[in-house]
């Protein structure tokens, strides 16, 4: 089966998930949220007494055989299922968020999520976002895009998001957190964040979401995707 795969990579705060979801809606492609998959792994581990942020890889690795993650696109957005249970809302809690960052560092967890994401991607046209999609998960994707923006711009966007949700974030703290996350993502041993050699760079700093989506749609069309 000939499928069209779009890989969207970039650092935290670049808007990858938002852009991927919007582009998928415009093209009819299936959106695959690998971040949600790592959150599902963390939720499973937490439920079974193993906090990925505390326990080592060996403990989490021993649980991976009991995990089946599936995704379903509905009119209300994408649903995430863990062993048949809809955990879409549960994986967005603070503990799963923290646990997913820790679990994503473990090579065995990355290997499991990568294998599952590839299985889903083999069934049709997909858009997948993350930090190693074009380099590790879908190295043969017909279109690879690398979204980026200055740290200050990414922090400002995050600041606005948190304020809109009723939070009172400290801007400098957000800047430092993003810098640390960038360092961690680019220096981890397993599949670090890096730009694929054949990726198209898009600086989203001076663009709104619709402009970024239109740019990607044009690239998809150039490559025969729609």
mmCIF file of C-alpha atoms in Angstrom, residues 5-199:
data_model
loop_
_atom_site.group_PDB
_atom_site.id
_atom_site.type_symbol
_atom_site.label_atom_id
_atom_site.label_comp_id
_atom_site.label_asym_id
_atom_site.label_seq_id
_atom_site.Cartn_x
_atom_site.Cartn_y
_atom_site.Cartn_z
ATOM 1 C CA UNK A 5 3.674 10.156 5.566
ATOM 2 C CA UNK A 6 4.351 13.616 6.972
ATOM 3 C CA UNK A 7 6.901 13.886 9.794
ATOM 4 C CA UNK A 8 6.827 17.066 11.887
ATOM 5 C CA UNK A 9 9.673 17.601 14.337
ATOM 6 C CA UNK A 10 10.913 20.465 16.451
ATOM 7 C CA UNK A 11 11.629 21.597 19.998
ATOM 8 C CA UNK A 12 9.108 22.077 22.786
ATOM 9 C CA UNK A 13 6.773 25.016 22.280
ATOM 10 C CA UNK A 14 7.090 25.166 18.500
ATOM 11 C CA UNK A 15 3.423 24.266 18.050
ATOM 12 C CA UNK A 16 3.983 20.860 16.487
ATOM 13 C CA UNK A 17 0.837 19.184 17.822
ATOM 14 C CA UNK A 18 -1.452 22.075 16.957
ATOM 15 C CA UNK A 19 -0.055 22.334 13.436
ATOM 16 C CA UNK A 20 -0.192 18.565 12.930
ATOM 17 C CA UNK A 21 -3.831 18.352 14.048
ATOM 18 C CA UNK A 22 -4.914 21.276 11.872
ATOM 19 C CA UNK A 23 -3.065 19.939 8.846
ATOM 20 C CA UNK A 24 -4.542 16.480 9.342
ATOM 21 C CA UNK A 25 -8.029 17.971 9.462
ATOM 22 C CA UNK A 26 -7.431 19.824 6.200
ATOM 23 C CA UNK A 27 -6.006 16.815 4.368
ATOM 24 C CA UNK A 28 -8.005 13.960 5.847
ATOM 25 C CA UNK A 29 -4.770 12.309 6.942
ATOM 26 C CA UNK A 30 -4.663 10.446 10.257
ATOM 27 C CA UNK A 31 -2.936 12.368 13.031
ATOM 28 C CA UNK A 32 -0.645 10.292 15.237
ATOM 29 C CA UNK A 33 0.264 11.936 18.546
ATOM 30 C CA UNK A 34 3.394 10.146 19.766
ATOM 31 C CA UNK A 35 3.478 12.356 22.853
ATOM 32 C CA UNK A 36 0.120 10.916 23.896
ATOM 33 C CA UNK A 37 1.542 7.431 23.463
ATOM 34 C CA UNK A 38 4.375 8.158 25.890
ATOM 35 C CA UNK A 39 1.819 9.581 28.317
ATOM 36 C CA UNK A 40 -0.174 6.357 28.064
ATOM 37 C CA UNK A 41 2.928 4.331 28.924
ATOM 38 C CA UNK A 42 3.525 6.559 31.944
ATOM 39 C CA UNK A 43 -0.092 6.197 33.082
ATOM 40 C CA UNK A 44 0.130 2.404 32.877
ATOM 41 C CA UNK A 45 3.381 2.372 34.859
ATOM 42 C CA UNK A 46 1.952 4.683 37.515
ATOM 43 C CA UNK A 47 -1.140 2.534 37.889
ATOM 44 C CA UNK A 48 1.106 -0.450 38.467
ATOM 45 C CA UNK A 49 3.219 1.174 41.138
ATOM 46 C CA UNK A 50 6.159 2.249 39.006
ATOM 47 C CA UNK A 51 6.672 5.985 38.628
ATOM 48 C CA UNK A 52 8.953 6.396 35.574
ATOM 49 C CA UNK A 53 10.443 9.507 37.181
ATOM 50 C CA UNK A 54 11.589 7.411 40.130
ATOM 51 C CA UNK A 55 11.996 3.833 38.927
ATOM 52 C CA UNK A 56 14.701 2.750 36.529
ATOM 53 C CA UNK A 57 14.304 1.545 32.967
ATOM 54 C CA UNK A 58 14.416 -2.127 33.973
ATOM 55 C CA UNK A 59 11.256 -1.760 36.072
ATOM 56 C CA UNK A 60 9.323 0.077 33.366
ATOM 57 C CA UNK A 61 10.636 -2.228 30.639
ATOM 58 C CA UNK A 62 9.200 -5.262 32.473
ATOM 59 C CA UNK A 63 5.708 -3.759 32.070
ATOM 60 C CA UNK A 64 5.800 -2.949 28.376
ATOM 61 C CA UNK A 65 4.457 -6.342 27.327
ATOM 62 C CA UNK A 66 1.162 -5.555 29.048
ATOM 63 C CA UNK A 67 0.561 -2.332 27.119
ATOM 64 C CA UNK A 68 -1.495 -1.902 23.957
ATOM 65 C CA UNK A 69 -1.999 1.657 22.765
ATOM 66 C CA UNK A 70 -4.475 2.538 20.032
ATOM 67 C CA UNK A 71 -5.712 5.814 18.569
ATOM 68 C CA UNK A 72 -9.110 6.701 17.173
ATOM 69 C CA UNK A 73 -10.103 9.835 15.282
ATOM 70 C CA UNK A 74 -13.589 11.064 16.188
ATOM 71 C CA UNK A 75 -15.662 14.176 15.669
ATOM 72 C CA UNK A 76 -14.436 15.384 19.060
ATOM 73 C CA UNK A 77 -10.786 14.896 18.173
ATOM 74 C CA UNK A 78 -8.370 12.049 18.665
ATOM 75 C CA UNK A 79 -9.050 9.479 21.382
ATOM 76 C CA UNK A 80 -6.253 7.537 23.056
ATOM 77 C CA UNK A 81 -6.947 4.026 24.289
ATOM 78 C CA UNK A 82 -4.839 2.047 26.748
ATOM 79 C CA UNK A 83 -5.712 -1.646 26.629
ATOM 80 C CA UNK A 84 -9.154 -0.725 25.337
ATOM 81 C CA UNK A 85 -9.843 2.030 27.910
ATOM 82 C CA UNK A 86 -10.312 5.611 26.771
ATOM 83 C CA UNK A 87 -7.599 7.495 28.672
ATOM 84 C CA UNK A 88 -7.619 10.663 26.553
ATOM 85 C CA UNK A 89 -8.288 12.905 29.539
ATOM 86 C CA UNK A 90 -6.349 10.907 32.114
ATOM 87 C CA UNK A 91 -3.023 11.143 30.290
ATOM 88 C CA UNK A 92 -3.110 14.954 30.500
ATOM 89 C CA UNK A 93 -2.835 14.952 34.293
ATOM 90 C CA UNK A 94 0.329 16.285 35.975
ATOM 91 C CA UNK A 95 1.608 12.873 37.079
ATOM 92 C CA UNK A 96 1.301 11.349 33.610
ATOM 93 C CA UNK A 97 2.893 14.455 32.123
ATOM 94 C CA UNK A 98 5.865 14.235 34.447
ATOM 95 C CA UNK A 99 6.108 10.477 34.042
ATOM 96 C CA UNK A 100 6.024 10.661 30.257
ATOM 97 C CA UNK A 101 9.069 12.953 30.157
ATOM 98 C CA UNK A 102 10.975 10.423 32.228
ATOM 99 C CA UNK A 103 9.722 7.360 30.337
ATOM 100 C CA UNK A 104 10.576 8.889 26.955
ATOM 101 C CA UNK A 105 14.263 8.814 27.881
ATOM 102 C CA UNK A 106 14.343 5.014 28.179
ATOM 103 C CA UNK A 107 15.464 3.290 24.941
ATOM 104 C CA UNK A 108 13.121 0.329 25.536
ATOM 105 C CA UNK A 109 10.097 2.630 25.849
ATOM 106 C CA UNK A 110 11.109 4.590 22.762
ATOM 107 C CA UNK A 111 11.504 1.353 20.819
ATOM 108 C CA UNK A 112 8.027 0.170 21.838
ATOM 109 C CA UNK A 113 6.322 3.465 20.996
ATOM 110 C CA UNK A 114 8.215 3.713 17.701
ATOM 111 C CA UNK A 115 7.153 0.207 16.680
ATOM 112 C CA UNK A 116 3.508 0.892 17.540
ATOM 113 C CA UNK A 117 3.515 4.256 15.758
ATOM 114 C CA UNK A 118 4.921 2.613 12.640
ATOM 115 C CA UNK A 119 2.179 -0.027 12.748
ATOM 116 C CA UNK A 120 -0.485 2.663 12.813
ATOM 117 C CA UNK A 121 1.274 4.680 10.115
ATOM 118 C CA UNK A 122 1.343 1.697 7.760
ATOM 119 C CA UNK A 123 -2.459 1.720 7.446
ATOM 120 C CA UNK A 124 -2.843 4.978 5.504
ATOM 121 C CA UNK A 125 -1.801 8.588 5.008
ATOM 122 C CA UNK A 126 -0.575 10.051 8.290
ATOM 123 C CA UNK A 127 0.818 13.136 9.949
ATOM 124 C CA UNK A 128 2.989 12.448 12.956
ATOM 125 C CA UNK A 129 4.710 14.929 15.251
ATOM 126 C CA UNK A 130 7.418 14.559 17.836
ATOM 127 C CA UNK A 131 11.140 15.050 18.248
ATOM 128 C CA UNK A 132 12.551 12.088 16.338
ATOM 129 C CA UNK A 133 9.885 11.371 13.727
ATOM 130 C CA UNK A 134 11.866 12.234 10.603
ATOM 131 C CA UNK A 135 15.116 10.808 11.945
ATOM 132 C CA UNK A 136 13.998 7.616 13.697
ATOM 133 C CA UNK A 137 10.282 6.811 13.498
ATOM 134 C CA UNK A 138 9.479 7.601 9.856
ATOM 135 C CA UNK A 139 12.870 8.015 8.163
ATOM 136 C CA UNK A 140 11.291 7.391 4.749
ATOM 137 C CA UNK A 141 8.485 9.939 5.139
ATOM 138 C CA UNK A 142 7.717 11.723 1.875
ATOM 139 C CA UNK A 143 7.678 15.062 3.684
ATOM 140 C CA UNK A 144 9.704 16.029 6.724
ATOM 141 C CA UNK A 145 9.222 19.405 8.367
ATOM 142 C CA UNK A 146 11.223 20.953 11.183
ATOM 143 C CA UNK A 147 9.393 23.693 13.075
ATOM 144 C CA UNK A 148 11.408 26.070 15.211
ATOM 145 C CA UNK A 149 11.346 29.482 16.882
ATOM 146 C CA UNK A 150 13.488 31.418 19.304
ATOM 147 C CA UNK A 151 13.278 30.402 22.949
ATOM 148 C CA UNK A 152 11.671 33.712 23.917
ATOM 149 C CA UNK A 153 8.910 33.308 21.358
ATOM 150 C CA UNK A 154 8.174 29.753 22.453
ATOM 151 C CA UNK A 155 8.109 30.832 26.099
ATOM 152 C CA UNK A 156 5.749 33.702 25.270
ATOM 153 C CA UNK A 157 3.326 31.320 23.573
ATOM 154 C CA UNK A 158 3.433 28.967 26.528
ATOM 155 C CA UNK A 159 2.907 31.895 28.887
ATOM 156 C CA UNK A 160 -0.241 32.977 27.039
ATOM 157 C CA UNK A 161 -1.598 29.427 27.016
ATOM 158 C CA UNK A 162 -1.192 29.101 30.785
ATOM 159 C CA UNK A 163 -2.724 32.524 31.467
ATOM 160 C CA UNK A 164 -5.730 31.642 29.299
ATOM 161 C CA UNK A 165 -6.188 28.546 31.449
ATOM 162 C CA UNK A 166 -6.231 30.661 34.590
ATOM 163 C CA UNK A 167 -2.611 30.195 35.616
ATOM 164 C CA UNK A 168 -0.098 32.766 36.867
ATOM 165 C CA UNK A 169 3.192 31.630 35.317
ATOM 166 C CA UNK A 170 6.532 33.346 35.714
ATOM 167 C CA UNK A 171 7.948 34.183 32.300
ATOM 168 C CA UNK A 172 11.617 33.784 33.214
ATOM 169 C CA UNK A 173 10.891 30.418 34.779
ATOM 170 C CA UNK A 174 9.258 29.298 31.542
ATOM 171 C CA UNK A 175 12.287 30.465 29.545
ATOM 172 C CA UNK A 176 14.628 28.471 31.778
ATOM 173 C CA UNK A 177 12.383 25.405 31.656
ATOM 174 C CA UNK A 178 12.315 25.481 27.851
ATOM 175 C CA UNK A 179 16.093 25.903 27.674
ATOM 176 C CA UNK A 180 16.535 22.905 29.976
ATOM 177 C CA UNK A 181 14.041 20.851 27.956
ATOM 178 C CA UNK A 182 15.885 21.742 24.743
ATOM 179 C CA UNK A 183 19.145 20.587 26.293
ATOM 180 C CA UNK A 184 17.636 17.354 27.563
ATOM 181 C CA UNK A 185 15.978 16.574 24.228
ATOM 182 C CA UNK A 186 19.102 17.217 22.167
ATOM 183 C CA UNK A 187 21.461 15.378 24.516
ATOM 184 C CA UNK A 188 19.518 12.243 25.417
ATOM 185 C CA UNK A 189 21.198 8.984 24.460
ATOM 186 C CA UNK A 190 18.203 7.458 22.649
ATOM 187 C CA UNK A 191 16.994 9.224 19.488
ATOM 188 C CA UNK A 192 17.864 12.816 20.435
ATOM 189 C CA UNK A 193 16.087 15.774 18.886
ATOM 190 C CA UNK A 194 17.788 16.798 15.667
ATOM 191 C CA UNK A 195 16.788 18.035 12.268
ATOM 192 C CA UNK A 196 16.598 15.378 9.533
ATOM 193 C CA UNK A 197 18.981 16.190 6.692
ATOM 194 C CA UNK A 198 16.130 16.286 4.166
ATOM 195 C CA UNK A 199 13.690 18.231 6.356
#
